[in-house]
Coordinates of C-alpha atoms and ligand atoms in Angstrom, one line a residue:
X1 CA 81.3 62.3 112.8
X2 CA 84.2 63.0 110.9
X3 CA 86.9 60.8 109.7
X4 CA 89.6 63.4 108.4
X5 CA 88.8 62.9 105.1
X6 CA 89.2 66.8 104.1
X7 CA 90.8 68.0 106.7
X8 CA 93.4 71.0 105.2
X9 CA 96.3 72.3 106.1
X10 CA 98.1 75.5 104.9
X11 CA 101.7 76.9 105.3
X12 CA 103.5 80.4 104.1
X13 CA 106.7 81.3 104.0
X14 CA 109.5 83.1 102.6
X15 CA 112.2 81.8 100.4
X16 CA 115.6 83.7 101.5
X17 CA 119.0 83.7 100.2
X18 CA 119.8 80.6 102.7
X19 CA 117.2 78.9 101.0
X20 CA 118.7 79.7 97.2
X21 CA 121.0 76.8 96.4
X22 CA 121.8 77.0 92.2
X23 CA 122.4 79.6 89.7
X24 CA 120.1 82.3 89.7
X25 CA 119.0 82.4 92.8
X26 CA 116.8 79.1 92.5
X27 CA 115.4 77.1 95.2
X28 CA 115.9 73.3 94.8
X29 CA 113.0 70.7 95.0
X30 CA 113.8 69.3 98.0
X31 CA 112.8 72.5 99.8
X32 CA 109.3 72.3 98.6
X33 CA 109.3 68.7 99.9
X34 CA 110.6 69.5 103.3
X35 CA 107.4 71.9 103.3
X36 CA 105.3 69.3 102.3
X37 CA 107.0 67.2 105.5
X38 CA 105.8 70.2 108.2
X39 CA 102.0 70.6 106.2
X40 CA 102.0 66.7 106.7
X41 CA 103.2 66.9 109.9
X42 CA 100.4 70.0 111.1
X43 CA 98.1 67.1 109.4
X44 CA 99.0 64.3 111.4
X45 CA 99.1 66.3 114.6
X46 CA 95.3 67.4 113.9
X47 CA 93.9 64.2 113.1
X48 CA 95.9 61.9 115.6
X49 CA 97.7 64.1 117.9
X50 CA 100.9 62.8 117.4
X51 CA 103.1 63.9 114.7
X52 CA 103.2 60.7 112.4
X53 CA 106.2 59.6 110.1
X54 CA 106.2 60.5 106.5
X55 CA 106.4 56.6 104.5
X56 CA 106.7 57.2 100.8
X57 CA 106.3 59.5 98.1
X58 CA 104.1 58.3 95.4
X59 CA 104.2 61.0 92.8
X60 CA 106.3 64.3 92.6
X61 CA 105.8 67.1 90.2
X62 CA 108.0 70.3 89.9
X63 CA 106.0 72.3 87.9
X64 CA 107.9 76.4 87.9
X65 CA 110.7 77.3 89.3
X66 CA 111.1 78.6 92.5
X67 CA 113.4 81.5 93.4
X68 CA 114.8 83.7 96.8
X69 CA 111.9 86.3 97.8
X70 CA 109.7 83.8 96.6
X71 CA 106.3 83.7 99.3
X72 CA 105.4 79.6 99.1
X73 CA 101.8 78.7 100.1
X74 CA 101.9 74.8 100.5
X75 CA 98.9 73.2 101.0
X76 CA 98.4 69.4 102.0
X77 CA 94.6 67.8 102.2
X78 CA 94.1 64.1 103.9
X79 CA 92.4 62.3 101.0
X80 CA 92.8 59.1 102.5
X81 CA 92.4 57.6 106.2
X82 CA 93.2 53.8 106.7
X83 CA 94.1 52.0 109.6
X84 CA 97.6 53.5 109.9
X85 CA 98.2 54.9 107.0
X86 CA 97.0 58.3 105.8
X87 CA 97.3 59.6 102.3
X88 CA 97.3 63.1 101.1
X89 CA 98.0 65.3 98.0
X90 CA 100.1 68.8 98.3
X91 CA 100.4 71.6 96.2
X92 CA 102.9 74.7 96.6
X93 CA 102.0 77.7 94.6
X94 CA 104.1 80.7 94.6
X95 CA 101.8 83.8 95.4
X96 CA 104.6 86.6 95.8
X97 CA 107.5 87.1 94.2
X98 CA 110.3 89.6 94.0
X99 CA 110.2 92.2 90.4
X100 CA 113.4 90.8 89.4
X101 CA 113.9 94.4 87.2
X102 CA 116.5 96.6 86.7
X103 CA 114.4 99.4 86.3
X104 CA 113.1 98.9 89.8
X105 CA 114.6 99.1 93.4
X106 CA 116.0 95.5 94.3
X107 CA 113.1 95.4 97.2
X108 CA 110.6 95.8 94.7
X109 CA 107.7 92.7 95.0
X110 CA 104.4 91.6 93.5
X111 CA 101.7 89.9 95.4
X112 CA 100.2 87.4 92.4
X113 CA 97.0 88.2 91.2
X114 CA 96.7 84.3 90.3
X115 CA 99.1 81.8 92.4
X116 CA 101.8 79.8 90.3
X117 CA 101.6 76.1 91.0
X118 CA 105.1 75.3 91.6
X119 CA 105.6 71.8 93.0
X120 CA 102.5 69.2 93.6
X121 CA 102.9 65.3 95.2
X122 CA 101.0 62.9 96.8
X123 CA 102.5 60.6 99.9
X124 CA 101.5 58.7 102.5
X125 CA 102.0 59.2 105.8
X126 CA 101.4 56.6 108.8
X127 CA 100.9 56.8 112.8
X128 CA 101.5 53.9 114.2
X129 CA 97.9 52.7 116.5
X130 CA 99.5 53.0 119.4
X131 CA 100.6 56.6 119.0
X132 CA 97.3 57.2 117.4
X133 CA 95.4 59.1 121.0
X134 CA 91.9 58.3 121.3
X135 CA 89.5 59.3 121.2
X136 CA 91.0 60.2 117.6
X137 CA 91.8 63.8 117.2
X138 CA 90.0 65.7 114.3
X139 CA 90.6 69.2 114.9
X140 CA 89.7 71.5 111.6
X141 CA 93.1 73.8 110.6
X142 CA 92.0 77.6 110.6
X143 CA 93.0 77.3 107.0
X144 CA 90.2 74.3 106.3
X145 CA 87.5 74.5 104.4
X146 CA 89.0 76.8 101.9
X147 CA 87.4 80.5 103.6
X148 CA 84.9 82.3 101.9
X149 CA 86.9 85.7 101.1
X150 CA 83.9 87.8 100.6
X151 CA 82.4 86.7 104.0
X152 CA 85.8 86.3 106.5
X153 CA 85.5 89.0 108.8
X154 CA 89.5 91.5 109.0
X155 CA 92.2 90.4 109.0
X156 CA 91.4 87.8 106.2
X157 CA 93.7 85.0 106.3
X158 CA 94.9 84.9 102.2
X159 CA 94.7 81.3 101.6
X160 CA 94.1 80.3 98.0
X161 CA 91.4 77.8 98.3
X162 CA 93.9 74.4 96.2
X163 CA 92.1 74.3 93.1
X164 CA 93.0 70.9 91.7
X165 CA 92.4 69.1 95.2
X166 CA 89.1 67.0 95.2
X167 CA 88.2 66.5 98.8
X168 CA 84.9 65.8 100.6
X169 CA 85.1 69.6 102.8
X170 CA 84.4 69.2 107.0
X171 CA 80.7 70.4 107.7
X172 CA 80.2 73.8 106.8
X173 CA 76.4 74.8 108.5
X174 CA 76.2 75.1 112.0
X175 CA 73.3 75.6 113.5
X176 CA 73.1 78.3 116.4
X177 CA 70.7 77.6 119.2
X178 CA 69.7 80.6 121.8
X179 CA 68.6 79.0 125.4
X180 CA 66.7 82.7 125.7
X181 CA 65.0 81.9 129.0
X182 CA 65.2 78.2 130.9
X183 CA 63.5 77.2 134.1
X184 CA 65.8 78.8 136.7
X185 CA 67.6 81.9 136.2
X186 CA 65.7 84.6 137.8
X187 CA 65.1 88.7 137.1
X188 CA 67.0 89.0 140.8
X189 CA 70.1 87.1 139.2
X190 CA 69.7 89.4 135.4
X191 CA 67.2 91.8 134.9
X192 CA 67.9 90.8 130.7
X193 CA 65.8 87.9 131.6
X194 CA 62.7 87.9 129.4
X195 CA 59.2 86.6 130.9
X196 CA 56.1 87.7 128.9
X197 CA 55.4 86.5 125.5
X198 CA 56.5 89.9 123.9
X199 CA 59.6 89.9 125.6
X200 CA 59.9 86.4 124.7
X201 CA 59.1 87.5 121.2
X202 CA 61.5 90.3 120.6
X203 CA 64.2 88.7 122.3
X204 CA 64.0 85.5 120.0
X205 CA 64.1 88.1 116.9
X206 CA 66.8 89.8 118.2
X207 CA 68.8 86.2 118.5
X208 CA 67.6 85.4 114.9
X209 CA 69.2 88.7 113.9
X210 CA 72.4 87.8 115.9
X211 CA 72.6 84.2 113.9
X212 CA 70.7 81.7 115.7
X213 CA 68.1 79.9 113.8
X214 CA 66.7 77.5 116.7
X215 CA 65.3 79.1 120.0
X216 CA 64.7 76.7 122.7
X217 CA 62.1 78.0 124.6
X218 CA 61.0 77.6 128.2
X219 CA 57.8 79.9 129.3
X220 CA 57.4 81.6 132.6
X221 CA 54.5 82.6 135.1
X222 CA 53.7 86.8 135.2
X223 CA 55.7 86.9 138.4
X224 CA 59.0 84.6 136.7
X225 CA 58.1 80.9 138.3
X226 CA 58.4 78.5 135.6
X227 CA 56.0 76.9 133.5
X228 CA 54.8 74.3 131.0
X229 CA 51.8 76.1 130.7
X230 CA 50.2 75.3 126.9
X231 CA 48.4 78.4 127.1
X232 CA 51.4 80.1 127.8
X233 CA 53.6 78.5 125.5
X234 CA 51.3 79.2 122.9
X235 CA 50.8 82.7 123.5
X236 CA 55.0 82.9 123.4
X237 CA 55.0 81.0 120.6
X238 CA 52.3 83.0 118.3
X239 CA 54.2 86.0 119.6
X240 CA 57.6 85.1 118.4
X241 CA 55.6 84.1 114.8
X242 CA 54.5 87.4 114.4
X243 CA 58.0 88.5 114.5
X244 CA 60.4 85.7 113.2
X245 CA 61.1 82.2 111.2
X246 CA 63.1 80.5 113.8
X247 CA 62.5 77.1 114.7
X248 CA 61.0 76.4 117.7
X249 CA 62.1 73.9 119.9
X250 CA 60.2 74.0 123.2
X251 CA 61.2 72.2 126.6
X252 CA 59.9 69.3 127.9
X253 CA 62.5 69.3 130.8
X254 CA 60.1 72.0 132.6
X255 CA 61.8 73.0 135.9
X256 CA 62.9 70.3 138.3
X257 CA 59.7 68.0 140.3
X258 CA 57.5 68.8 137.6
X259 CA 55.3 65.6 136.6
X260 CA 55.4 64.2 133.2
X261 CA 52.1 65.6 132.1
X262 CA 52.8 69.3 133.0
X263 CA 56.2 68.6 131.5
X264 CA 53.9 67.4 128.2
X265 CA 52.1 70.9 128.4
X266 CA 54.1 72.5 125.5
X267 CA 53.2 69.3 123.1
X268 CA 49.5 70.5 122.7
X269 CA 50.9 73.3 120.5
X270 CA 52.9 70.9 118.4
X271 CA 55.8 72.7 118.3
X272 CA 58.3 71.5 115.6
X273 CA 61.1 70.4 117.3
X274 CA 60.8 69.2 121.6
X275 CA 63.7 68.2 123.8
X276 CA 63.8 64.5 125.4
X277 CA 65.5 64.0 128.2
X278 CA 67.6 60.6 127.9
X279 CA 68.2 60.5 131.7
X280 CA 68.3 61.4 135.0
X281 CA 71.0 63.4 136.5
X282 CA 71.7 65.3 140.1
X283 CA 71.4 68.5 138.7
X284 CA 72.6 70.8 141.7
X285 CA 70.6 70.1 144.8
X286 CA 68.5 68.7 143.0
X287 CA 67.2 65.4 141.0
X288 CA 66.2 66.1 137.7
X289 CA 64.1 63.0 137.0
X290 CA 64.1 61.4 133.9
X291 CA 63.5 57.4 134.6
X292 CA 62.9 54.8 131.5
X293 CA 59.0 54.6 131.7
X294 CA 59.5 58.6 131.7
X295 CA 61.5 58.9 129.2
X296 CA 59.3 56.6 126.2
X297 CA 56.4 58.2 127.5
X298 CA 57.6 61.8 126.3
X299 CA 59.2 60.3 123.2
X300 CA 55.6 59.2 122.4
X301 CA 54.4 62.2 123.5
X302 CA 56.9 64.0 121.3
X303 CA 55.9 61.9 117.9
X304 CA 52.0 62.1 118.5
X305 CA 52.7 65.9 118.3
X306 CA 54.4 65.9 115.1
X307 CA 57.6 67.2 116.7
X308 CA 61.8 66.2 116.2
X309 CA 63.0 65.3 119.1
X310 CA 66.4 66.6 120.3
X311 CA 68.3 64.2 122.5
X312 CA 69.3 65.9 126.0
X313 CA 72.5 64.0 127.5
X314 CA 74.0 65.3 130.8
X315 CA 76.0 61.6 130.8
X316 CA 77.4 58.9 128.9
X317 CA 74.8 56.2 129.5
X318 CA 72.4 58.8 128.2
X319 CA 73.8 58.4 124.6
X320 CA 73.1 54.6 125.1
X321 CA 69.5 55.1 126.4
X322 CA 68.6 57.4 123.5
X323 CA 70.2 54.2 121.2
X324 CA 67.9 52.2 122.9
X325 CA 65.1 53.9 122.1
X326 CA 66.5 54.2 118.3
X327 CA 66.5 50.5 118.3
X328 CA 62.5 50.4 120.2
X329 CA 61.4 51.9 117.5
X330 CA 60.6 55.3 120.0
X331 CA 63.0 57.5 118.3
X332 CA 63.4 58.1 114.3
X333 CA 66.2 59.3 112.5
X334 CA 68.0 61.5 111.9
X335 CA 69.1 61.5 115.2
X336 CA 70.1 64.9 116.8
X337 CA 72.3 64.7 120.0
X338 CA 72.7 67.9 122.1
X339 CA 75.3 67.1 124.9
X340 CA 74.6 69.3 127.6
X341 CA 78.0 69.9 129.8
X342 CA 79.1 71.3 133.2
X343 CA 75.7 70.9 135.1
X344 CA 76.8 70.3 138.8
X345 CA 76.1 66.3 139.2
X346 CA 76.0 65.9 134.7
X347 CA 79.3 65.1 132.8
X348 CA 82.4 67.3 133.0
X349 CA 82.9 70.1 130.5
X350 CA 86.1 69.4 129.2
X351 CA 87.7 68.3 126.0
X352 CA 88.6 64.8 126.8
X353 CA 84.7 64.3 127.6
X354 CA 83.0 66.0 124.8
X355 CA 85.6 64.2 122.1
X356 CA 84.5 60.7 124.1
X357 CA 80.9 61.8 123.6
X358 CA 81.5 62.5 119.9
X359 CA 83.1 59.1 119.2
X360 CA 80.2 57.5 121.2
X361 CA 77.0 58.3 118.1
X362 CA 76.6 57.3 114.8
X363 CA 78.2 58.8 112.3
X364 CA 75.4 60.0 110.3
X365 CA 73.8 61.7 113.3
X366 CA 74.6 65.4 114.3
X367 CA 75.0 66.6 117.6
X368 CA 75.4 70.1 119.6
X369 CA 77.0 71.5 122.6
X370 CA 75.5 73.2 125.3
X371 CA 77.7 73.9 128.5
X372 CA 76.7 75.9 131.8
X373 CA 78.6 79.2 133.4
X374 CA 81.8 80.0 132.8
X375 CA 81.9 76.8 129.8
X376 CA 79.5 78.1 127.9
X377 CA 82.5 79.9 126.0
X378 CA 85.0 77.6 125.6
X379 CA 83.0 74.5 124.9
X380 CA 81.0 75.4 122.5
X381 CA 83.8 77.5 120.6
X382 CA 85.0 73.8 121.2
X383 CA 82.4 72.5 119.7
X384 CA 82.1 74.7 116.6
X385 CA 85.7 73.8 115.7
X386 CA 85.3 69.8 115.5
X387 CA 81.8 70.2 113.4
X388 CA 79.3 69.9 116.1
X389 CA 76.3 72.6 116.6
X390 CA 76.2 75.1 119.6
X391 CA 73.8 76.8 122.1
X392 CA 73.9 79.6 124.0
X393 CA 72.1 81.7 125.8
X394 CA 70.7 83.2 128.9
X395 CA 69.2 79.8 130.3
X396 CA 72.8 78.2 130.5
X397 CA 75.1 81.4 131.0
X398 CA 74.1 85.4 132.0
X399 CA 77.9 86.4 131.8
X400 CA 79.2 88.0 128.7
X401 CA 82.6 87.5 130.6
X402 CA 83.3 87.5 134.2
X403 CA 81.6 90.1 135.9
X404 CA 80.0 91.4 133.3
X405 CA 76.1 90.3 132.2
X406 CA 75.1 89.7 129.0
X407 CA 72.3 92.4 128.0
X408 CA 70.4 89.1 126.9
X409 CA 70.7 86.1 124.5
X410 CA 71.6 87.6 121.3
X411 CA 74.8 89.3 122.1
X412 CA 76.4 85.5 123.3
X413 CA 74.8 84.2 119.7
X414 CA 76.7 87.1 117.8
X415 CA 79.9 85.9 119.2
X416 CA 79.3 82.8 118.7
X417 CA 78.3 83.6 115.2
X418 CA 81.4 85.6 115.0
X419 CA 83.9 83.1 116.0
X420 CA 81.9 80.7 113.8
X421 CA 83.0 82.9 110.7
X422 CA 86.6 82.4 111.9
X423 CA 86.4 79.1 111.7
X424 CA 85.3 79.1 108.2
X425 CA 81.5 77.7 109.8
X426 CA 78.6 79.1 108.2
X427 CA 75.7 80.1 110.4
X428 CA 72.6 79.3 109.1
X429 CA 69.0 79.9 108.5
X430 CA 65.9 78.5 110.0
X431 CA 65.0 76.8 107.0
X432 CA 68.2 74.9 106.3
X433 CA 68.3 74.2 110.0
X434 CA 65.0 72.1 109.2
X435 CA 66.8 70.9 106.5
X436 CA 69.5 69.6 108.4
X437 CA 67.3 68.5 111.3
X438 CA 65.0 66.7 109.5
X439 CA 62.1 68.9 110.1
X440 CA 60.0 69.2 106.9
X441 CA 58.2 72.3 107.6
X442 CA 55.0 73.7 106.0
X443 CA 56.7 77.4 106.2
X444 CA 56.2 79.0 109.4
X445 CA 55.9 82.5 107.8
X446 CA 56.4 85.6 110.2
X447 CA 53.5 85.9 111.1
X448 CA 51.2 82.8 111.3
X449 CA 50.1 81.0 113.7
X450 CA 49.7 78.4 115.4
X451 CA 52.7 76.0 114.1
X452 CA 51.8 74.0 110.6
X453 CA 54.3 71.3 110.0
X454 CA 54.9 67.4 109.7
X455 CA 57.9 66.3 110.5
X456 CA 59.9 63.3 109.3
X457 CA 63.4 61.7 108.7
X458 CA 64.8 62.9 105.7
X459 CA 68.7 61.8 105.4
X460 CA 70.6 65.4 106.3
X461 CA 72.8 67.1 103.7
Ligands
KMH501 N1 65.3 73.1 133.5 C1 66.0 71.8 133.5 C2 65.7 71.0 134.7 C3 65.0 70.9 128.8 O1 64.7 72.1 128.5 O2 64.6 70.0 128.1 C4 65.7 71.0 132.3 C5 65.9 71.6 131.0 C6 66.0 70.6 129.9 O3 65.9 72.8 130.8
ZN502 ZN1 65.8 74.0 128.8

């Protein structure tokens, strides 16, 4: 999880003739330092939620002068995070400026080709614990990690990345998963559904395409029942080999009432990554059934295959269970939480609950976001933004937006993927997904089959 350590903050703004206060139209210091008060300020509000009081500066530097028609990008980065107190450097560079030539009209600007630093400082800001809201707000600033110019879709936001700032950066990689099929949506419900192993196939390319470099697979009967078939699983996943490197991360959820050795049926093809239920939740009408003795038995199940396990939790107490098993000895790390939100009898898809759940695992684990219906959207846009992975997909969600379906999986992966980008995430590949999922993979090239790979617990970048 992240502590705030990195988190960036950038203001720009205009110098006027209000803001001119000597001889020659100059700006005094004190301006740059109120800037640095409101990029401290954004800062606070982002980590803590509250706005925070500004305690000391330690050093100031005026380093160029600063004049009306002057554009000021100030930019402040949280170096520091103690109990209270939380230091940060700031640097103002000038990146317009008016011509300043006679020969020229009096409107006449330059956009810089190479910033001016004008001003830099460190300070330290505190919020008091009791202002502090928990759990503790860490919400990335659209201007943080520095953006990749070449890459940042239109309008890109022209934010000099601060050169002389050493910070440790928020988690660029996120890993896209596409739910392509699940257990229960039927063709009657979206006719985008895909069933066969080819349709399986090409829709799992198709999300690969889109961004997503994990597909979490579910197989179904010829006439759409589910099942945990290994026959059928294999044929989907030999299909989707001959057309893409994705990881493939097959259900052992099944459909609800299934017993836990047809829920075991996709293990036989040792997939490289298997979900574990850490729980049993109502899940509609239903009970989805996932008692202790269950649960271990699968996790076994899970490492005599070779697989990663990926940690379902529709609750709190499921974090604690999949702890539990941590500390068994059932589960290695790294540890990969996916919080699956919204499920009718699970936990609540909101903001409050997905922040708790985030505070709740070890900081070295990583975790994703999967939300049903109409949250699908909004939590794991959510999610993206506080450094957490994200599925989507038909098995969760068939609306593109209300009304409208979604002509399959891949079109809700490339927004996701799109709204990624403006967040400064980079979507990634199948093979630094394994990376960071601890999956050591003997290459699944497009193309082989059956599944060739050990996995073990590498620490994650
Ligand atoms: N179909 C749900 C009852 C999983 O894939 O591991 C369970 C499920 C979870 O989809
Ligand atoms: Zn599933």
């Amino acid at each position: 999880m992240t502590t705030g350590v990195g988190l960036t903050v950038t203001l720009r703004l205009r110098m006027g003739s209000h803001d001119a206060h000597y001889a020659g139209e100059l700006v005094d210091g004190a301006r740059m330092l109120a800037l640095f008060g409101d990029v401290a300020t954004e800062l606070l509000i982002r980590l803590d939620g509250d706005e925070g009081l500004f305690r000391a500066y330690e050093r100031v530097e005026f380093l160029a002068p600063v004049r009306s028609g002057d554009f000021i990008e100030a930019t402040g980065v949280i170096t520091r995070v103690g109990a209270t107190s939380r230091t940060m450097a700031f640097e103002a560079r000038r990146v317009a400026e008016n011509c300043r030539r006679s020969d020229l009209a009096a409107s006449a600007a330059d956009a810089l080709s190479e910033p001016v630093i004008v001003c830099r400082a460190t300070g330290t800001c505190v919020t008091p614990r009791e202002l502090q809201r928990k759990p503790r707000l860490v919400l990335p600033s659209l201007s943080a990690p520095a953006p990749d110019h070449a890459t940042l879709p239109e309008p890109r936001p022209l934010i000099t990345p601060p050169p002389h700032v050493v910070v440790t950066p928020p988690p660029r990689d996120l890993i896209l998963t596409a739910a392509i099929v699940g257990a229960e949506v039927t063709r009657a419900q979206t006719s985008h559904l895909p069933i066969s192993a080819q349709e399986l196939a090409d829709e799992a390319a198709r999300c690969r395409d889109a961004g997503a470099s994990v597909i979490h697979l579910h197989v179904r009967n010829p006439d759409g029942t589910p099942s945990q078939s290994t026959q059928l699983f294999q044929e989907a996943i030999d299909a989707i080999r001959r057309k893409t490197d994705v990881v493939i991360q097959t259900s052992t959820g099944g459909a609800v009432g299934m017993s836990v050795d047809e829920r075991a049926g996709p293990l036989g093809c040792k997939p490289e990554m298997a979900t574990l239920n850490c729980g049993t939740i109502n899940f509609g009408a239903d009970v989805f059934m996932n008692d202790r003795k269950l649960i271990r038995d699968l996790a076994a199940r899970i490492r005599a295959a070779g697989s990663i396990a990926e940690l379902e939790c529709y609750d709190v107490g499921h974090i604690d269970e999949a702890l539990a098993l941590l500390k068994e000895g059932a589960i290695s790390e790294p540890l990969h939480f996916q919080f699956v939100l919204g499920i009718p009898g699970g936990i609540g898809a909101r903001e409050d609950v997905l922040r708790f759940l985030v505070s709740q695992i070890p900081a070295q684990a990583t975790w994703g976001v999967a939300a049903v219906g109409r949250f699908q959207r909004p939590m794991t846009e959510l999610a993206m933004s506080l450094g957490g992975h994200a599925r989507v997909g038909l098995e969760d969600n068939i609306y593109l937006e209300k009304g409208v379906l979604a002509e399959g999986s891949a079109p809700l992966v490339a927004r996701a993927a799109a709204y990624a980008k403006t967040l400064g995430r980079e979507v990634v590949l199948p093979d630094r997904a394994r990376h960071l999922l601890g999956i050591v993979a003997v290459r699944p090239s497009v193309g082989s089959s059956p599944e060739g790979r050990t996995a073990k617990s590498p620490s994650r970048a």
